[in-house]
XYZ file of C-alpha atoms in Angstrom:
396
model
C -1.511 214.726 -107.520
C -3.598 217.291 -105.662
C -2.320 220.863 -106.207
C 0.227 222.152 -103.720
C -1.193 224.186 -100.838
C 0.344 225.937 -97.856
C -1.489 224.245 -94.986
C -0.318 221.465 -92.674
C -2.104 218.135 -93.101
C -4.900 217.048 -90.807
C -3.641 213.912 -89.053
C -6.266 211.447 -87.824
C -5.174 208.111 -86.401
C -1.828 208.445 -88.122
C -3.306 209.219 -91.541
C -2.287 212.478 -93.222
C -5.254 214.131 -94.909
C -6.128 217.350 -96.665
C -7.346 219.688 -93.885
C -10.880 219.935 -95.354
C -13.454 217.424 -94.091
C -16.724 216.749 -95.916
C -19.620 216.835 -93.462
C -22.260 214.106 -93.329
C -25.655 215.034 -94.773
C -28.740 212.798 -94.692
C -31.084 211.426 -95.879
C -28.810 210.113 -98.635
C -27.310 213.500 -99.564
C -23.791 212.333 -98.746
C -23.576 208.696 -99.782
C -20.855 206.708 -101.532
C -20.340 208.874 -104.603
C -19.656 212.079 -102.677
C -17.746 210.498 -99.790
C -15.646 208.326 -102.100
C -14.819 211.242 -104.393
C -13.675 213.365 -101.448
C -11.544 210.546 -100.054
C -10.031 209.897 -103.490
C -8.558 213.403 -103.393
C -6.920 212.657 -100.034
C -9.488 214.151 -97.642
C -12.049 212.672 -95.246
C -15.348 211.886 -96.969
C -18.444 211.144 -94.904
C -21.450 208.907 -95.530
C -24.572 209.899 -93.567
C -25.829 206.589 -92.180
C -29.566 207.107 -91.818
C -32.045 205.693 -94.342
C -29.759 204.947 -97.276
C -32.228 202.413 -98.723
C -33.550 205.184 -100.978
C -30.399 204.786 -103.105
C -31.049 201.076 -103.744
C -33.994 200.115 -105.948
C -34.158 196.499 -104.761
C -34.262 197.523 -101.103
C -36.827 200.250 -101.799
C -39.032 197.721 -103.611
C -38.696 195.276 -100.744
C -39.739 197.954 -98.249
C -42.774 198.922 -100.357
C -43.919 195.304 -100.301
C -43.301 194.875 -96.585
C -43.731 197.975 -94.385
C -42.650 196.268 -91.160
C -40.130 198.014 -88.961
C -37.871 194.972 -89.107
C -37.722 195.029 -92.908
C -37.029 198.759 -93.074
C -34.347 198.595 -90.400
C -32.619 195.622 -92.054
C -32.730 197.294 -95.477
C -31.050 200.417 -94.137
C -28.214 198.420 -92.582
C -27.692 196.530 -95.843
C -27.686 199.838 -97.724
C -25.101 201.308 -95.344
C -22.823 198.322 -95.908
C -23.140 198.684 -99.673
C -22.425 202.415 -99.537
C -19.289 201.926 -97.439
C -17.979 199.285 -99.844
C -18.702 201.451 -102.902
C -17.083 204.509 -101.310
C -13.963 202.547 -100.402
C -13.672 201.255 -103.959
C -14.069 204.758 -105.389
C -11.496 206.173 -102.958
C -8.897 203.704 -104.157
C -7.101 203.605 -100.833
C -6.779 207.382 -100.539
C -8.104 209.574 -97.739
C -10.569 208.191 -95.214
C -14.210 207.085 -95.341
C -16.228 208.104 -92.290
C -19.793 207.241 -91.329
C -21.846 209.934 -89.633
C -24.212 208.583 -86.978
C -26.745 210.748 -85.158
C -26.959 209.936 -81.460
C -30.637 210.982 -81.618
C -31.436 208.139 -84.033
C -32.946 205.099 -82.313
C -30.811 202.655 -84.317
C -27.534 204.514 -83.753
C -25.862 201.496 -82.120
C -26.756 199.330 -85.134
C -25.281 201.908 -87.519
C -22.091 202.054 -85.444
C -21.792 198.269 -85.470
C -22.351 198.092 -89.233
C -19.790 200.833 -89.877
C -17.231 198.856 -87.885
C -18.053 195.541 -89.566
C -18.003 196.974 -93.092
C -14.595 198.616 -92.796
C -15.288 202.319 -92.392
C -12.224 204.298 -91.336
C -14.037 206.575 -88.885
C -17.309 207.192 -87.077
C -18.453 210.786 -86.640
C -21.243 211.223 -84.074
C -23.358 214.275 -83.270
C -26.927 215.202 -82.292
C -26.258 214.302 -78.684
C -23.336 213.585 -76.374
C -21.624 210.378 -77.583
C -20.400 209.323 -74.150
C -20.829 205.605 -74.885
C -19.189 205.563 -78.340
C -15.917 204.059 -76.991
C -17.920 201.203 -75.460
C -19.770 200.512 -78.725
C -16.484 200.306 -80.670
C -14.299 198.508 -78.123
C -11.649 196.401 -79.806
C -12.192 197.909 -83.255
C -9.467 199.859 -85.061
C -11.591 202.826 -86.120
C -11.261 206.575 -85.636
C -13.868 208.204 -83.387
C -14.827 211.835 -84.001
C -17.565 213.461 -81.871
C -19.349 216.621 -83.036
C -19.750 219.220 -80.281
C -20.467 222.931 -80.070
C -18.778 224.387 -76.996
C -15.812 223.903 -74.677
C -17.963 222.498 -71.893
C -19.186 219.651 -74.098
C -15.667 218.936 -75.333
C -14.300 218.870 -71.785
C -17.031 216.461 -70.673
C -16.386 214.051 -73.546
C -12.604 214.194 -73.103
C -12.800 213.473 -69.380
C -15.428 210.715 -69.687
C -13.601 209.027 -72.543
C -10.224 209.319 -70.796
C -11.640 207.260 -67.919
C -12.473 204.567 -70.475
C -8.894 204.640 -71.768
C -9.906 206.113 -75.134
C -9.519 209.630 -76.506
C -11.309 211.018 -79.581
C -9.170 210.890 -82.713
C -10.433 214.385 -83.560
C -13.304 216.647 -82.513
C -15.584 218.658 -84.796
C -16.638 222.025 -83.345
C -19.870 222.990 -85.103
C -21.078 226.592 -84.779
C -24.905 226.562 -84.617
C -25.226 230.075 -86.038
C -23.793 229.025 -89.401
C -24.160 225.281 -90.002
C -26.962 223.595 -91.913
C -29.356 220.876 -90.777
C -29.747 220.130 -87.085
C -27.896 222.575 -84.866
C -26.045 221.923 -81.605
C -28.127 224.172 -79.375
C -31.386 223.721 -77.486
C -32.831 227.170 -78.223
C -32.811 229.094 -81.512
C -32.294 232.334 -79.570
C -29.029 230.941 -78.171
C -27.302 230.313 -81.530
C -25.133 233.435 -81.435
C -23.925 232.903 -77.874
C -20.262 233.805 -77.462
C -19.465 230.368 -76.041
C -19.739 228.928 -79.562
C -17.019 231.226 -80.968
C -14.165 229.074 -82.253
C -11.371 231.274 -80.899
C -12.958 231.287 -77.446
C -13.261 227.486 -77.499
C -9.581 227.166 -78.486
C -8.589 229.299 -75.502
C -10.925 227.515 -73.084
C -9.623 224.104 -74.137
C -5.949 224.889 -73.553
C -6.404 224.321 -69.828
C -8.521 221.198 -70.363
C -5.918 219.644 -72.653
C -3.125 220.507 -70.214
C -5.019 218.948 -67.292
C -5.326 215.683 -69.222
C -1.702 215.736 -70.379
C -2.641 215.791 -74.061
C -1.951 218.088 -76.999
C -3.686 218.948 -80.245
C -1.576 216.295 -81.947
C -3.458 213.780 -79.815
C -6.927 215.269 -80.411
C -7.100 217.678 -83.372
C -9.900 220.248 -83.588
C -11.941 220.678 -86.775
C -14.184 223.745 -87.071
C -17.500 223.577 -88.922
C -20.111 226.121 -89.955
C -19.673 229.091 -92.265
C -16.530 227.814 -94.024
C -17.209 228.915 -97.605
C -13.981 230.378 -98.990
C -10.205 230.092 -99.101
C -10.051 233.128 -96.827
C -12.241 231.408 -94.223
C -10.115 228.252 -94.388
C -6.930 230.269 -93.957
C -8.414 232.334 -91.123
C -9.297 229.343 -88.975
C -6.312 227.160 -89.770
C -4.022 230.052 -88.884
C -6.092 230.757 -85.751
C -5.417 227.275 -84.413
C -7.831 224.825 -86.024
C -6.320 221.604 -87.361
C -8.960 221.285 -90.059
C -12.266 222.648 -91.312
C -15.490 220.806 -92.054
C -17.656 221.831 -94.996
C -21.196 220.640 -95.715
C -23.453 222.562 -98.098
C -20.711 223.379 -100.669
C -20.042 219.630 -101.017
C -23.762 218.826 -101.270
C -24.022 220.843 -104.494
C -20.956 219.383 -106.208
C -21.256 217.318 -109.379
C -20.487 214.193 -107.342
C -23.110 214.934 -104.671
C -25.534 212.025 -104.330
C -28.779 214.036 -104.409
C -31.019 214.836 -107.381
C -29.988 217.855 -109.502
C -33.110 219.677 -108.287
C -31.793 219.394 -104.735
C -28.524 221.037 -105.718
C -30.368 223.760 -107.622
C -32.512 224.634 -104.578
C -29.450 224.991 -102.330
C -27.350 226.816 -104.910
C -30.080 229.313 -105.853
C -31.212 230.104 -102.288
C -30.826 233.722 -101.190
C -30.177 234.766 -97.568
C -33.891 235.591 -97.263
C -34.771 232.009 -98.264
C -32.862 230.405 -95.371
C -34.792 229.985 -92.116
C -34.418 228.443 -88.672
C -37.139 226.379 -87.002
C -37.600 223.597 -84.440
C -37.276 220.112 -85.915
C -39.127 216.980 -84.820
C -35.959 216.072 -82.915
C -36.496 219.075 -80.646
C -33.299 220.646 -82.000
C -33.253 223.868 -83.982
C -32.565 223.344 -87.679
C -31.707 225.482 -90.697
C -33.128 224.931 -94.188
C -34.349 226.613 -97.369
C -37.930 227.905 -97.195
C -39.360 225.838 -100.043
C -43.155 225.466 -100.543
C -43.674 222.714 -97.968
C -41.581 224.379 -95.251
C -43.259 227.724 -95.911
C -46.697 226.116 -95.447
C -45.587 224.279 -92.346
C -44.138 227.354 -90.649
C -47.238 229.447 -91.463
C -49.410 226.784 -89.839
C -47.045 225.630 -87.089
C -49.004 227.191 -84.218
C -52.279 225.713 -85.464
C -50.652 222.282 -85.934
C -49.273 222.330 -82.413
C -52.630 223.358 -80.976
C -54.385 220.564 -82.863
C -52.038 217.578 -82.550
C -49.088 218.812 -80.485
C -49.739 216.576 -77.471
C -51.256 213.614 -79.337
C -49.166 210.477 -79.783
C -49.371 209.167 -83.340
C -48.126 206.088 -85.155
C -44.923 206.625 -87.131
C -46.071 207.385 -90.724
C -43.261 205.313 -92.252
C -43.000 202.560 -89.646
C -39.270 203.230 -89.383
C -39.383 204.944 -85.959
C -36.093 206.565 -86.958
C -35.727 208.910 -83.980
C -35.411 207.983 -80.319
C -37.622 211.026 -79.577
C -39.957 212.409 -82.240
C -42.325 215.329 -81.779
C -44.896 213.908 -84.204
C -44.876 210.312 -82.978
C -44.426 210.985 -79.263
C -46.727 214.001 -78.954
C -44.075 216.405 -77.658
C -45.739 219.771 -78.111
C -42.616 221.962 -78.149
C -40.976 219.817 -80.860
C -41.725 219.990 -84.577
C -44.672 218.021 -85.967
C -43.959 216.450 -89.341
C -42.322 213.262 -90.623
C -38.704 214.229 -91.145
C -37.799 211.027 -92.979
C -40.554 211.571 -95.545
C -39.558 215.206 -96.111
C -35.821 214.540 -96.392
C -36.424 211.631 -98.769
C -38.535 213.929 -100.949
C -35.661 216.423 -101.040
C -33.228 213.664 -102.040
C -35.528 212.822 -104.990
C -35.613 216.472 -106.016
C -39.272 217.037 -105.074
C -39.037 220.798 -104.599
C -42.675 221.210 -103.553
C -42.640 218.649 -100.753
C -39.068 218.217 -99.578
C -37.100 219.580 -96.625
C -33.838 221.056 -97.927
C -31.279 221.582 -95.161
C -28.663 224.240 -95.918
C -25.980 226.322 -94.198
C -26.379 230.085 -93.861
C -23.431 231.365 -95.914
C -23.102 231.959 -99.653
C -21.468 229.165 -101.668
C -17.857 229.255 -102.919
C -18.880 229.107 -106.595
C -22.089 231.123 -106.246
C -24.879 229.128 -107.865
C -22.544 227.123 -110.135
C -22.309 223.341 -109.779
C -18.644 222.297 -109.788
C -16.630 219.175 -108.985
C -15.294 217.986 -105.638
C -11.772 218.583 -106.887
C -12.602 222.143 -107.959
C -14.088 222.847 -104.537
C -11.141 221.438 -102.602
C -8.687 223.303 -104.812
C -10.512 226.604 -104.340
C -10.753 226.180 -100.556
C -7.112 225.191 -100.110
C -5.360 227.334 -102.725
C -7.750 230.143 -103.625
C -7.495 229.117 -107.282
C -10.736 228.843 -109.244
C -10.078 227.140 -112.546
C -12.481 227.422 -115.508
C -15.232 224.818 -115.347
C -14.573 221.677 -117.405
C -17.612 219.606 -118.354
C -17.658 216.141 -116.795
C -14.022 216.325 -115.673
C -13.164 213.355 -113.495
C -11.410 213.827 -110.168
C -7.782 212.707 -109.960
C -6.498 210.298 -107.372
C -3.466 210.987 -105.217
C -0.444 208.982 -106.277
């Protein structure tokens, strides 16, 4: 059994869960091993849907032999199905397995369909307003959880979805000033705007919920960004959140799906190493300034002047994004192949990878600990001595 804690469960679609959600992290950073291990403890574990073929040698070999878009796209859908099945088996019927789908990804509808067909418990969607997610999942018994950053976005989704006869099963509120990866704001300078403050959003949404005749039991709120300690968990759960979402601390756990070098880069990063920049998606992003990112940022102005408005062929043939600064020649966007850089990070290529990371320090400093240790520390404040290769325990 998971250790006793003092917090109310997070209830999603009638399922009682630990009130700590594992955030989705691509490419391949949160796949079946991490998501399944989190779910096994009774929480919600999340598989990031995009480009999971890198975890499957046969699919990777097939894609090296045939670089066509069709082959790459099919391989990634097969990989997603495999990862969902493996995560469900590892979870052993505990918790929930979610699939994170980025709205900004061109194949997002295909990932949603595959998640539904392969038996995922939930779909979490961010990187854009998921106004059509109820339509894509009509008739499927699956939890729907949009990721948003302010009360205005939440109100819009609630009202649009209500007209379709479907409410979100929960909403993740991600604060752009603290989260890792792509951030829910259009301008880096806007990240600290007061409208993203969790307590302000709670207050602003009271009226919205009342106008729709719903309560937080109907649509729980999960806060994300900067949650790195038991004190932070307690602060926000007592302030009115129904759950918290955690990303980077899960990425560096023993069960995390990335190469050990990836975990070492995130765990050893100092505050001075963490930078914000504009991604190829056009969204601000936060990552560790490793050698490649340092070179890119030093030369960003020159790169934009040289190729910023030139349309180029997708280097991988995947055409992963619906809008890409490099491929589509959008000068104000970033200009690099994000799939190539994230895949390098997954492999542990410190010199060439893009290593997304949240801003805050990690719960165990630079130590690599288990999923169970992390959940126990966040929920109880207890940090047990590290035990080598200790397996997680299932709920009974």
